[in-house]
Amino acid sequence: MAERDPYQVLGVSRGASDAEIKKAFRKLARQYHPDRNDGAPAAESRFKEVQAAYDSIGTAEARRKNEQEQMFGAGGRNPFGGRGGMGGMGGMEDVMSQMFGKSMAGGQRRQPGPRPPQERGQNANSWLDLTREEAAKGGSFNLTYTQLIPGTHGSIDKNRRTLSVKVTAGTNHGKEIRVKNQGHGHPQGTNGDLIVNIRIDPGEGCRWDGNRIVKEVEVEYSTLVLGGKVTVTLPSGVKGKITIPPLSQVGDRQRVKDLDIEFILMEIESLDDSQKDALGALKDVGL
């Protein structure tokens, strides 16, 4: 499964500040830390995902690198593709030999050979955020992205472009739309394609996990262990109660209509004396 967008993992907007990102990370890291969840595999997996997301966008420099990797498509590779692009001497030698008919290495004219296939720039990647209603109805939506094109003397210029992208009715989250020849440029070839990734807003307090929407619900520790009922508010605004089975674990899920309810441990800000005494008694009996 492809890695999820780190902004979605942390539940912050793409314009969030360093402080907002750090606050979201600390809350989630504390919530899913293995020590607080008795080593539950689901919680440990989420903890690692949250840590990786923070590493990707936790600082301005990290966000810049993340954006660069997304633009280049594969960890910052040469965006112009090809065997040498503009940066390698191989590509420059080819240009010089075409101009002057000689090899830079030995001054000898190259023998004519089969014409190589036309090279293409790298594909550009971008995201189109839609509401559920927009995705269901479809239509044309404007998308702004950064296109890298060859500049002068081997430089790379950034070109901010806005295109209208047609989305078919009933489009699902995660669908890719390929727009031909609108990707990054190539100094001796054609543009790559633009790959548009559809992201549908899952609703407040929800996130995507593959093709399923997940909504977290806070559950008291006693309810996780003994079982009980908790109130859940669905993205539609409808409220209802779900039953928590006894001996449930943090990270367990329950399917409700078209989404998964994931159990998380309720945050405790303070304890009164009676609660401390009760917890002390539980500790004495091994709980």
PDB file of C-alpha atoms in Angstrom:
ATOM      1  CA  MET A   1       0.000   0.000   0.000  1.00  0.00           C
ATOM      2  CA  ALA A   2       1.313   3.437  -0.937  1.00  0.00           C
ATOM      3  CA  GLU A   3       2.331   5.762   1.850  1.00  0.00           C
ATOM      4  CA  ARG A   4      -0.383   8.148   2.941  1.00  0.00           C
ATOM      5  CA  ASP A   5      -0.052  11.894   2.675  1.00  0.00           C
ATOM      6  CA  PRO A   6       1.803  13.016   5.861  1.00  0.00           C
ATOM      7  CA  TYR A   7      -0.544  15.998   6.252  1.00  0.00           C
ATOM      8  CA  GLN A   8      -3.509  13.627   6.369  1.00  0.00           C
ATOM      9  CA  VAL A   9      -1.723  11.299   8.794  1.00  0.00           C
ATOM     10  CA  LEU A  10      -1.206  14.162  11.258  1.00  0.00           C
ATOM     11  CA  GLY A  11      -4.595  15.722  10.563  1.00  0.00           C
ATOM     12  CA  VAL A  12      -3.238  19.168   9.623  1.00  0.00           C
ATOM     13  CA  SER A  13      -3.673  21.396   6.594  1.00  0.00           C
ATOM     14  CA  ARG A  14      -0.909  21.891   4.032  1.00  0.00           C
ATOM     15  CA  GLY A  15      -0.523  25.454   5.280  1.00  0.00           C
ATOM     16  CA  ALA A  16      -0.090  24.482   8.933  1.00  0.00           C
ATOM     17  CA  SER A  17       2.718  26.136  10.924  1.00  0.00           C
ATOM     18  CA  ASP A  18       5.631  24.309  12.581  1.00  0.00           C
ATOM     19  CA  ALA A  19       3.914  24.724  15.959  1.00  0.00           C
ATOM     20  CA  GLU A  20       0.599  23.297  14.704  1.00  0.00           C
ATOM     21  CA  ILE A  21       2.324  20.291  13.144  1.00  0.00           C
ATOM     22  CA  LYS A  22       4.367  19.641  16.285  1.00  0.00           C
ATOM     23  CA  LYS A  23       1.270  19.886  18.498  1.00  0.00           C
ATOM     24  CA  ALA A  24      -0.612  17.382  16.327  1.00  0.00           C
ATOM     25  CA  PHE A  25       2.384  15.042  16.296  1.00  0.00           C
ATOM     26  CA  ARG A  26       2.815  15.104  20.078  1.00  0.00           C
ATOM     27  CA  LYS A  27      -0.856  14.337  20.663  1.00  0.00           C
ATOM     28  CA  LEU A  28      -0.875  11.380  18.262  1.00  0.00           C
ATOM     29  CA  ALA A  29       2.513  10.059  19.379  1.00  0.00           C
ATOM     30  CA  ARG A  30       1.383  10.108  23.009  1.00  0.00           C
ATOM     31  CA  GLN A  31      -1.881   8.435  22.076  1.00  0.00           C
ATOM     32  CA  TYR A  32      -0.337   5.587  20.062  1.00  0.00           C
ATOM     33  CA  HIS A  33       2.931   5.090  21.922  1.00  0.00           C
ATOM     34  CA  PRO A  34       3.499   1.328  22.448  1.00  0.00           C
ATOM     35  CA  ASP A  35       4.098   1.836  26.167  1.00  0.00           C
ATOM     36  CA  ARG A  36       0.580   3.230  26.558  1.00  0.00           C
ATOM     37  CA  ASN A  37      -1.033   0.491  24.497  1.00  0.00           C
ATOM     38  CA  ASP A  38       0.573  -2.671  25.848  1.00  0.00           C
ATOM     39  CA  GLY A  39       2.418  -3.180  22.566  1.00  0.00           C
ATOM     40  CA  ALA A  40      -0.784  -3.564  20.511  1.00  0.00           C
ATOM     41  CA  PRO A  41       0.275  -4.104  16.854  1.00  0.00           C
ATOM     42  CA  ALA A  42      -2.310  -1.676  15.453  1.00  0.00           C
ATOM     43  CA  ALA A  43      -1.203   1.101  17.823  1.00  0.00           C
ATOM     44  CA  GLU A  44       2.482   0.425  17.111  1.00  0.00           C
ATOM     45  CA  SER A  45       1.831   0.607  13.373  1.00  0.00           C
ATOM     46  CA  ARG A  46       0.035   3.935  13.743  1.00  0.00           C
ATOM     47  CA  PHE A  47       2.809   5.263  15.989  1.00  0.00           C
ATOM     48  CA  LYS A  48       5.407   4.478  13.316  1.00  0.00           C
ATOM     49  CA  GLU A  49       3.235   6.077  10.648  1.00  0.00           C
ATOM     50  CA  VAL A  50       2.826   9.235  12.743  1.00  0.00           C
ATOM     51  CA  GLN A  51       6.586   9.393  13.394  1.00  0.00           C
ATOM     52  CA  ALA A  52       7.365   8.994   9.683  1.00  0.00           C
ATOM     53  CA  ALA A  53       4.845  11.700   8.785  1.00  0.00           C
ATOM     54  CA  TYR A  54       6.407  14.140  11.252  1.00  0.00           C
ATOM     55  CA  ASP A  55       9.880  13.355   9.897  1.00  0.00           C
ATOM     56  CA  SER A  56       8.563  14.283   6.431  1.00  0.00           C
ATOM     57  CA  ILE A  57       6.957  17.653   7.260  1.00  0.00           C
ATOM     58  CA  GLY A  58       7.996  18.553  10.820  1.00  0.00           C
ATOM     59  CA  THR A  59      10.273  21.428   9.759  1.00  0.00           C
ATOM     60  CA  ALA A  60      10.315  23.930   6.921  1.00  0.00           C
ATOM     61  CA  GLU A  61      13.349  22.181   5.409  1.00  0.00           C
ATOM     62  CA  ALA A  62      11.660  18.773   5.650  1.00  0.00           C
ATOM     63  CA  ARG A  63       8.540  20.164   3.957  1.00  0.00           C
ATOM     64  CA  ARG A  64      10.646  21.644   1.162  1.00  0.00           C
ATOM     65  CA  LYS A  65      12.297  18.282   0.540  1.00  0.00           C
ATOM     66  CA  ASN A  66       8.953  16.512   0.677  1.00  0.00           C
ATOM     67  CA  GLU A  67       7.499  18.916  -1.891  1.00  0.00           C
ATOM     68  CA  GLN A  68      10.545  18.454  -4.115  1.00  0.00           C
ATOM     69  CA  GLU A  69      10.239  14.675  -3.964  1.00  0.00           C
ATOM     70  CA  GLN A  70       6.558  14.856  -4.820  1.00  0.00           C
ATOM     71  CA  MET A  71       7.258  17.144  -7.784  1.00  0.00           C
ATOM     72  CA  PHE A  72      10.079  14.983  -9.091  1.00  0.00           C
ATOM     73  CA  GLY A  73       8.024  11.855  -8.660  1.00  0.00           C
ATOM     74  CA  ALA A  74      10.725   9.520  -7.307  1.00  0.00           C
ATOM     75  CA  GLY A  75      12.847  10.796  -4.464  1.00  0.00           C
ATOM     76  CA  GLY A  76      14.226  13.844  -6.216  1.00  0.00           C
ATOM     77  CA  ARG A  77      15.356  12.217  -9.473  1.00  0.00           C
ATOM     78  CA  ASN A  78      16.298  14.331 -12.444  1.00  0.00           C
ATOM     79  CA  PRO A  79      12.890  15.784 -13.383  1.00  0.00           C
ATOM     80  CA  PHE A  80      13.798  15.930 -17.061  1.00  0.00           C
ATOM     81  CA  GLY A  81      14.367  12.162 -17.269  1.00  0.00           C
ATOM     82  CA  GLY A  82      16.499  10.666 -20.004  1.00  0.00           C
ATOM     83  CA  ARG A  83      20.003   9.282 -19.839  1.00  0.00           C
ATOM     84  CA  GLY A  84      21.803  12.478 -19.108  1.00  0.00           C
ATOM     85  CA  GLY A  85      19.310  15.286 -18.955  1.00  0.00           C
ATOM     86  CA  MET A  86      20.985  18.663 -18.736  1.00  0.00           C
ATOM     87  CA  GLY A  87      23.277  17.885 -15.863  1.00  0.00           C
ATOM     88  CA  GLY A  88      25.474  15.077 -17.242  1.00  0.00           C
ATOM     89  CA  MET A  89      28.319  15.384 -19.739  1.00  0.00           C
ATOM     90  CA  GLY A  90      26.735  12.588 -21.772  1.00  0.00           C
ATOM     91  CA  GLY A  91      23.828  14.808 -22.679  1.00  0.00           C
ATOM     92  CA  MET A  92      26.055  17.826 -23.354  1.00  0.00           C
ATOM     93  CA  GLU A  93      28.354  15.748 -25.575  1.00  0.00           C
ATOM     94  CA  ASP A  94      25.378  14.643 -27.622  1.00  0.00           C
ATOM     95  CA  VAL A  95      24.333  18.261 -28.122  1.00  0.00           C
ATOM     96  CA  MET A  96      27.852  19.334 -29.156  1.00  0.00           C
ATOM     97  CA  SER A  97      28.228  16.437 -31.560  1.00  0.00           C
ATOM     98  CA  GLN A  98      24.914  17.326 -33.185  1.00  0.00           C
ATOM     99  CA  MET A  99      26.066  20.921 -33.588  1.00  0.00           C
ATOM    100  CA  PHE A 100      29.585  20.308 -34.824  1.00  0.00           C
ATOM    101  CA  GLY A 101      29.614  16.701 -35.964  1.00  0.00           C
ATOM    102  CA  LYS A 102      32.533  15.770 -33.669  1.00  0.00           C
ATOM    103  CA  SER A 103      33.008  13.924 -30.430  1.00  0.00           C
ATOM    104  CA  MET A 104      34.241  16.040 -27.529  1.00  0.00           C
ATOM    105  CA  ALA A 105      36.452  13.164 -26.450  1.00  0.00           C
ATOM    106  CA  GLY A 106      38.481  12.545 -29.583  1.00  0.00           C
ATOM    107  CA  GLY A 107      37.379  14.937 -32.272  1.00  0.00           C
ATOM    108  CA  GLN A 108      36.184  12.110 -34.533  1.00  0.00           C
ATOM    109  CA  ARG A 109      32.894  12.215 -36.360  1.00  0.00           C
ATOM    110  CA  ARG A 110      30.459   9.690 -35.034  1.00  0.00           C
ATOM    111  CA  GLN A 111      29.126   7.007 -37.306  1.00  0.00           C
ATOM    112  CA  PRO A 112      25.432   7.387 -38.080  1.00  0.00           C
ATOM    113  CA  GLY A 113      23.238   4.912 -36.232  1.00  0.00           C
ATOM    114  CA  PRO A 114      19.603   4.216 -35.574  1.00  0.00           C
ATOM    115  CA  ARG A 115      17.671   7.208 -34.332  1.00  0.00           C
ATOM    116  CA  PRO A 116      17.069   6.867 -30.569  1.00  0.00           C
ATOM    117  CA  PRO A 117      13.485   7.090 -29.284  1.00  0.00           C
ATOM    118  CA  GLN A 118      12.383  10.576 -28.305  1.00  0.00           C
ATOM    119  CA  GLU A 119      13.055  11.254 -24.639  1.00  0.00           C
ATOM    120  CA  ARG A 120      10.432  12.578 -22.255  1.00  0.00           C
ATOM    121  CA  GLY A 121      10.478  14.585 -19.075  1.00  0.00           C
ATOM    122  CA  GLN A 122       9.386  13.082 -15.776  1.00  0.00           C
ATOM    123  CA  ASN A 123       5.724  12.910 -14.911  1.00  0.00           C
ATOM    124  CA  ALA A 124       4.524  15.620 -12.533  1.00  0.00           C
ATOM    125  CA  ASN A 125       2.351  14.667  -9.563  1.00  0.00           C
ATOM    126  CA  SER A 126      -0.364  16.784  -8.010  1.00  0.00           C
ATOM    127  CA  TRP A 127      -3.514  16.425  -5.901  1.00  0.00           C
ATOM    128  CA  LEU A 128      -7.070  17.514  -6.439  1.00  0.00           C
ATOM    129  CA  ASP A 129      -9.132  17.835  -3.251  1.00  0.00           C
ATOM    130  CA  LEU A 130     -12.878  17.306  -3.641  1.00  0.00           C
ATOM    131  CA  THR A 131     -15.851  17.100  -1.339  1.00  0.00           C
ATOM    132  CA  ARG A 132     -17.985  13.963  -1.437  1.00  0.00           C
ATOM    133  CA  GLU A 133     -20.676  15.896  -3.275  1.00  0.00           C
ATOM    134  CA  GLU A 134     -18.233  17.138  -5.928  1.00  0.00           C
ATOM    135  CA  ALA A 135     -16.825  13.652  -6.487  1.00  0.00           C
ATOM    136  CA  ALA A 136     -20.304  12.166  -6.808  1.00  0.00           C
ATOM    137  CA  LYS A 137     -21.491  14.829  -9.264  1.00  0.00           C
ATOM    138  CA  GLY A 138     -18.272  15.161 -11.276  1.00  0.00           C
ATOM    139  CA  GLY A 139     -17.385  18.093 -13.521  1.00  0.00           C
ATOM    140  CA  SER A 140     -14.396  20.279 -14.361  1.00  0.00           C
ATOM    141  CA  PHE A 141     -12.174  21.583 -11.564  1.00  0.00           C
ATOM    142  CA  ASN A 142      -9.219  23.962 -11.655  1.00  0.00           C
ATOM    143  CA  LEU A 143      -5.883  22.601 -10.459  1.00  0.00           C
ATOM    144  CA  THR A 144      -2.704  24.601  -9.838  1.00  0.00           C
ATOM    145  CA  TYR A 145       0.654  22.803  -9.835  1.00  0.00           C
ATOM    146  CA  THR A 146       4.366  23.403 -10.429  1.00  0.00           C
ATOM    147  CA  GLN A 147       5.875  22.359 -13.747  1.00  0.00           C
ATOM    148  CA  LEU A 148       9.670  22.179 -14.096  1.00  0.00           C
ATOM    149  CA  ILE A 149      11.023  23.216 -17.468  1.00  0.00           C
ATOM    150  CA  PRO A 150      14.569  23.540 -18.893  1.00  0.00           C
ATOM    151  CA  GLY A 151      16.011  27.027 -18.535  1.00  0.00           C
ATOM    152  CA  THR A 152      19.152  28.595 -19.920  1.00  0.00           C
ATOM    153  CA  HIS A 153      22.671  27.279 -19.189  1.00  0.00           C
ATOM    154  CA  GLY A 154      21.394  24.095 -17.589  1.00  0.00           C
ATOM    155  CA  SER A 155      19.065  25.784 -15.088  1.00  0.00           C
ATOM    156  CA  ILE A 156      15.628  24.547 -14.053  1.00  0.00           C
ATOM    157  CA  ASP A 157      12.738  26.974 -14.108  1.00  0.00           C
ATOM    158  CA  LYS A 158       9.527  26.562 -12.104  1.00  0.00           C
ATOM    159  CA  ASN A 159       6.329  27.324 -13.962  1.00  0.00           C
ATOM    160  CA  ARG A 160       3.117  27.654 -11.916  1.00  0.00           C
ATOM    161  CA  ARG A 161       0.255  26.444 -14.088  1.00  0.00           C
ATOM    162  CA  THR A 162      -3.493  26.204 -13.678  1.00  0.00           C
ATOM    163  CA  LEU A 163      -5.405  23.586 -15.647  1.00  0.00           C
ATOM    164  CA  SER A 164      -9.021  22.492 -15.802  1.00  0.00           C
ATOM    165  CA  VAL A 165      -9.281  18.781 -14.984  1.00  0.00           C
ATOM    166  CA  LYS A 166     -12.375  16.794 -15.920  1.00  0.00           C
ATOM    167  CA  VAL A 167     -13.600  14.408 -13.220  1.00  0.00           C
ATOM    168  CA  THR A 168     -16.192  11.765 -14.053  1.00  0.00           C
ATOM    169  CA  ALA A 169     -19.242  11.386 -11.820  1.00  0.00           C
ATOM    170  CA  GLY A 170     -18.817   8.847  -9.041  1.00  0.00           C
ATOM    171  CA  THR A 171     -15.020   9.145  -8.906  1.00  0.00           C
ATOM    172  CA  ASN A 172     -13.478   7.321  -5.951  1.00  0.00           C
ATOM    173  CA  HIS A 173     -10.830   8.481  -3.512  1.00  0.00           C
ATOM    174  CA  GLY A 174      -7.334   7.598  -4.739  1.00  0.00           C
ATOM    175  CA  LYS A 175      -8.173   7.564  -8.449  1.00  0.00           C
ATOM    176  CA  GLU A 176      -5.428   8.819 -10.777  1.00  0.00           C
ATOM    177  CA  ILE A 177      -6.167  10.999 -13.795  1.00  0.00           C
ATOM    178  CA  ARG A 178      -3.413  11.250 -16.433  1.00  0.00           C
ATOM    179  CA  VAL A 179      -3.177  14.505 -18.384  1.00  0.00           C
ATOM    180  CA  LYS A 180      -0.943  13.970 -21.411  1.00  0.00           C
ATOM    181  CA  ASN A 181       2.152  16.142 -22.009  1.00  0.00           C
ATOM    182  CA  GLN A 182       1.481  18.493 -19.089  1.00  0.00           C
ATOM    183  CA  GLY A 183       4.282  17.201 -16.829  1.00  0.00           C
ATOM    184  CA  HIS A 184       7.899  18.287 -16.478  1.00  0.00           C
ATOM    185  CA  GLY A 185       9.825  19.338 -19.565  1.00  0.00           C
ATOM    186  CA  HIS A 186      12.876  17.791 -21.244  1.00  0.00           C
ATOM    187  CA  PRO A 187      15.697  19.747 -22.947  1.00  0.00           C
ATOM    188  CA  GLN A 188      15.764  17.435 -25.990  1.00  0.00           C
ATOM    189  CA  GLY A 189      12.327  15.833 -25.899  1.00  0.00           C
ATOM    190  CA  THR A 190       8.696  16.221 -24.959  1.00  0.00           C
ATOM    191  CA  ASN A 191       6.977  16.874 -21.666  1.00  0.00           C
ATOM    192  CA  GLY A 192       6.040  14.061 -19.334  1.00  0.00           C
ATOM    193  CA  ASP A 193       2.451  13.631 -18.184  1.00  0.00           C
ATOM    194  CA  LEU A 194       0.644  15.179 -15.227  1.00  0.00           C
ATOM    195  CA  ILE A 195      -0.680  12.581 -12.772  1.00  0.00           C
ATOM    196  CA  VAL A 196      -3.600  13.983 -10.785  1.00  0.00           C
ATOM    197  CA  ASN A 197      -4.426  12.113  -7.573  1.00  0.00           C
ATOM    198  CA  ILE A 198      -8.001  12.515  -6.361  1.00  0.00           C
ATOM    199  CA  ARG A 199      -8.430  13.130  -2.621  1.00  0.00           C
ATOM    200  CA  ILE A 200     -11.982  13.152  -1.297  1.00  0.00           C
ATOM    201  CA  ASP A 201     -12.606  14.859   2.037  1.00  0.00           C
ATOM    202  CA  PRO A 202     -13.568  12.002   4.407  1.00  0.00           C
ATOM    203  CA  GLY A 203     -15.347  14.336   6.839  1.00  0.00           C
ATOM    204  CA  GLU A 204     -14.462  15.985  10.134  1.00  0.00           C
ATOM    205  CA  GLY A 205     -12.477  13.775  12.475  1.00  0.00           C
ATOM    206  CA  CYS A 206     -12.048  11.078   9.820  1.00  0.00           C
ATOM    207  CA  ARG A 207      -9.187   9.800   7.680  1.00  0.00           C
ATOM    208  CA  TRP A 208      -8.672   7.440   4.763  1.00  0.00           C
ATOM    209  CA  ASP A 209      -7.041   4.051   5.195  1.00  0.00           C
ATOM    210  CA  GLY A 210      -6.836   2.546   1.731  1.00  0.00           C
ATOM    211  CA  ASN A 211     -10.390   2.708   0.363  1.00  0.00           C
ATOM    212  CA  ARG A 212     -12.030   2.787   3.795  1.00  0.00           C
ATOM    213  CA  ILE A 213     -12.925   5.850   5.881  1.00  0.00           C
ATOM    214  CA  VAL A 214     -11.815   5.580   9.499  1.00  0.00           C
ATOM    215  CA  LYS A 215     -13.257   7.633  12.357  1.00  0.00           C
ATOM    216  CA  GLU A 216     -11.585   7.506  15.759  1.00  0.00           C
ATOM    217  CA  VAL A 217     -13.698   7.389  18.896  1.00  0.00           C
ATOM    218  CA  GLU A 218     -12.310   7.877  22.389  1.00  0.00           C
ATOM    219  CA  VAL A 219     -13.087   5.033  24.798  1.00  0.00           C
ATOM    220  CA  GLU A 220     -12.430   4.938  28.534  1.00  0.00           C
ATOM    221  CA  TYR A 221     -10.000   2.251  29.678  1.00  0.00           C
ATOM    222  CA  SER A 222     -12.638   0.608  31.853  1.00  0.00           C
ATOM    223  CA  THR A 223     -15.004   0.356  28.880  1.00  0.00           C
ATOM    224  CA  LEU A 224     -12.281  -1.163  26.700  1.00  0.00           C
ATOM    225  CA  VAL A 225     -11.671  -3.870  29.296  1.00  0.00           C
ATOM    226  CA  LEU A 226     -15.195  -4.498  30.595  1.00  0.00           C
ATOM    227  CA  GLY A 227     -17.189  -3.583  27.497  1.00  0.00           C
ATOM    228  CA  GLY A 228     -20.002  -1.092  27.213  1.00  0.00           C
ATOM    229  CA  LYS A 229     -21.500   1.521  24.921  1.00  0.00           C
ATOM    230  CA  VAL A 230     -20.121   4.805  23.569  1.00  0.00           C
ATOM    231  CA  THR A 231     -21.744   7.568  21.542  1.00  0.00           C
ATOM    232  CA  VAL A 232     -20.447   8.134  18.006  1.00  0.00           C
ATOM    233  CA  THR A 233     -21.191  11.081  15.721  1.00  0.00           C
ATOM    234  CA  LEU A 234     -21.092  10.081  12.051  1.00  0.00           C
ATOM    235  CA  PRO A 235     -19.780  12.487   9.353  1.00  0.00           C
ATOM    236  CA  SER A 236     -23.415  13.087   8.362  1.00  0.00           C
ATOM    237  CA  GLY A 237     -24.060  14.488  11.852  1.00  0.00           C
ATOM    238  CA  VAL A 238     -26.196  11.541  12.958  1.00  0.00           C
ATOM    239  CA  LYS A 239     -25.437  10.327  16.497  1.00  0.00           C
ATOM    240  CA  GLY A 240     -25.752   6.780  17.733  1.00  0.00           C
ATOM    241  CA  LYS A 241     -24.340   4.289  20.222  1.00  0.00           C
ATOM    242  CA  ILE A 242     -22.049   1.382  19.421  1.00  0.00           C
ATOM    243  CA  THR A 243     -21.231  -1.579  21.637  1.00  0.00           C
ATOM    244  CA  ILE A 244     -17.627  -2.079  22.738  1.00  0.00           C
ATOM    245  CA  PRO A 245     -16.920  -5.803  23.294  1.00  0.00           C
ATOM    246  CA  PRO A 246     -15.107  -6.773  26.525  1.00  0.00           C
ATOM    247  CA  LEU A 247     -11.296  -6.985  26.341  1.00  0.00           C
ATOM    248  CA  SER A 248     -11.114  -4.685  23.315  1.00  0.00           C
ATOM    249  CA  GLN A 249      -7.756  -3.214  22.346  1.00  0.00           C
ATOM    250  CA  VAL A 250      -6.669   0.231  21.202  1.00  0.00           C
ATOM    251  CA  GLY A 251      -6.779   0.156  17.411  1.00  0.00           C
ATOM    252  CA  ASP A 252      -9.640  -2.365  17.174  1.00  0.00           C
ATOM    253  CA  ARG A 253     -12.283  -1.394  14.649  1.00  0.00           C
ATOM    254  CA  GLN A 254     -15.999  -1.823  14.186  1.00  0.00           C
ATOM    255  CA  ARG A 255     -17.739  -1.308  10.853  1.00  0.00           C
ATOM    256  CA  VAL A 256     -20.684   1.084  10.901  1.00  0.00           C
ATOM    257  CA  LYS A 257     -22.394   1.697   7.551  1.00  0.00           C
ATOM    258  CA  ASP A 258     -19.720   2.937   5.141  1.00  0.00           C
ATOM    259  CA  LEU A 259     -16.932   3.668   7.631  1.00  0.00           C
ATOM    260  CA  ASP A 260     -14.781   1.962  10.261  1.00  0.00           C
ATOM    261  CA  ILE A 261     -14.897   3.093  13.886  1.00  0.00           C
ATOM    262  CA  GLU A 262     -11.434   2.776  15.480  1.00  0.00           C
ATOM    263  CA  PHE A 263     -11.081   2.645  19.270  1.00  0.00           C
ATOM    264  CA  ILE A 264      -8.545   4.987  20.865  1.00  0.00           C
ATOM    265  CA  LEU A 265      -7.826   5.537  24.530  1.00  0.00           C
ATOM    266  CA  MET A 266      -9.565   8.541  26.058  1.00  0.00           C
ATOM    267  CA  GLU A 267      -7.133  11.282  27.044  1.00  0.00           C
ATOM    268  CA  ILE A 268      -6.984  11.924  30.806  1.00  0.00           C
ATOM    269  CA  GLU A 269      -6.075  15.447  31.853  1.00  0.00           C
ATOM    270  CA  SER A 270      -6.277  14.974  35.630  1.00  0.00           C
ATOM    271  CA  LEU A 271      -7.303  12.462  38.331  1.00  0.00           C
ATOM    272  CA  ASP A 272      -9.164  13.001  41.580  1.00  0.00           C
ATOM    273  CA  ASP A 273      -8.308  11.106  44.762  1.00  0.00           C
ATOM    274  CA  SER A 274     -10.986   8.436  44.288  1.00  0.00           C
ATOM    275  CA  GLN A 275      -9.755   7.699  40.766  1.00  0.00           C
ATOM    276  CA  LYS A 276      -6.166   7.455  41.989  1.00  0.00           C
ATOM    277  CA  ASP A 277      -7.251   5.041  44.725  1.00  0.00           C
ATOM    278  CA  ALA A 278      -9.153   2.924  42.205  1.00  0.00           C
ATOM    279  CA  LEU A 279      -6.201   2.776  39.851  1.00  0.00           C
ATOM    280  CA  GLY A 280      -3.915   1.920  42.742  1.00  0.00           C
ATOM    281  CA  ALA A 281      -6.174  -0.999  43.639  1.00  0.00           C
ATOM    282  CA  LEU A 282      -6.110  -2.198  40.029  1.00  0.00           C
ATOM    283  CA  LYS A 283      -2.328  -1.998  40.026  1.00  0.00           C
ATOM    284  CA  ASP A 284      -2.183  -4.088  43.193  1.00  0.00           C
ATOM    285  CA  VAL A 285      -4.103  -6.903  41.479  1.00  0.00           C
ATOM    286  CA  GLY A 286      -2.061  -6.764  38.294  1.00  0.00           C
ATOM    287  CA  LEU A 287      -4.191  -4.535  36.048  1.00  0.00           C
TER     288      LEU A 287
END
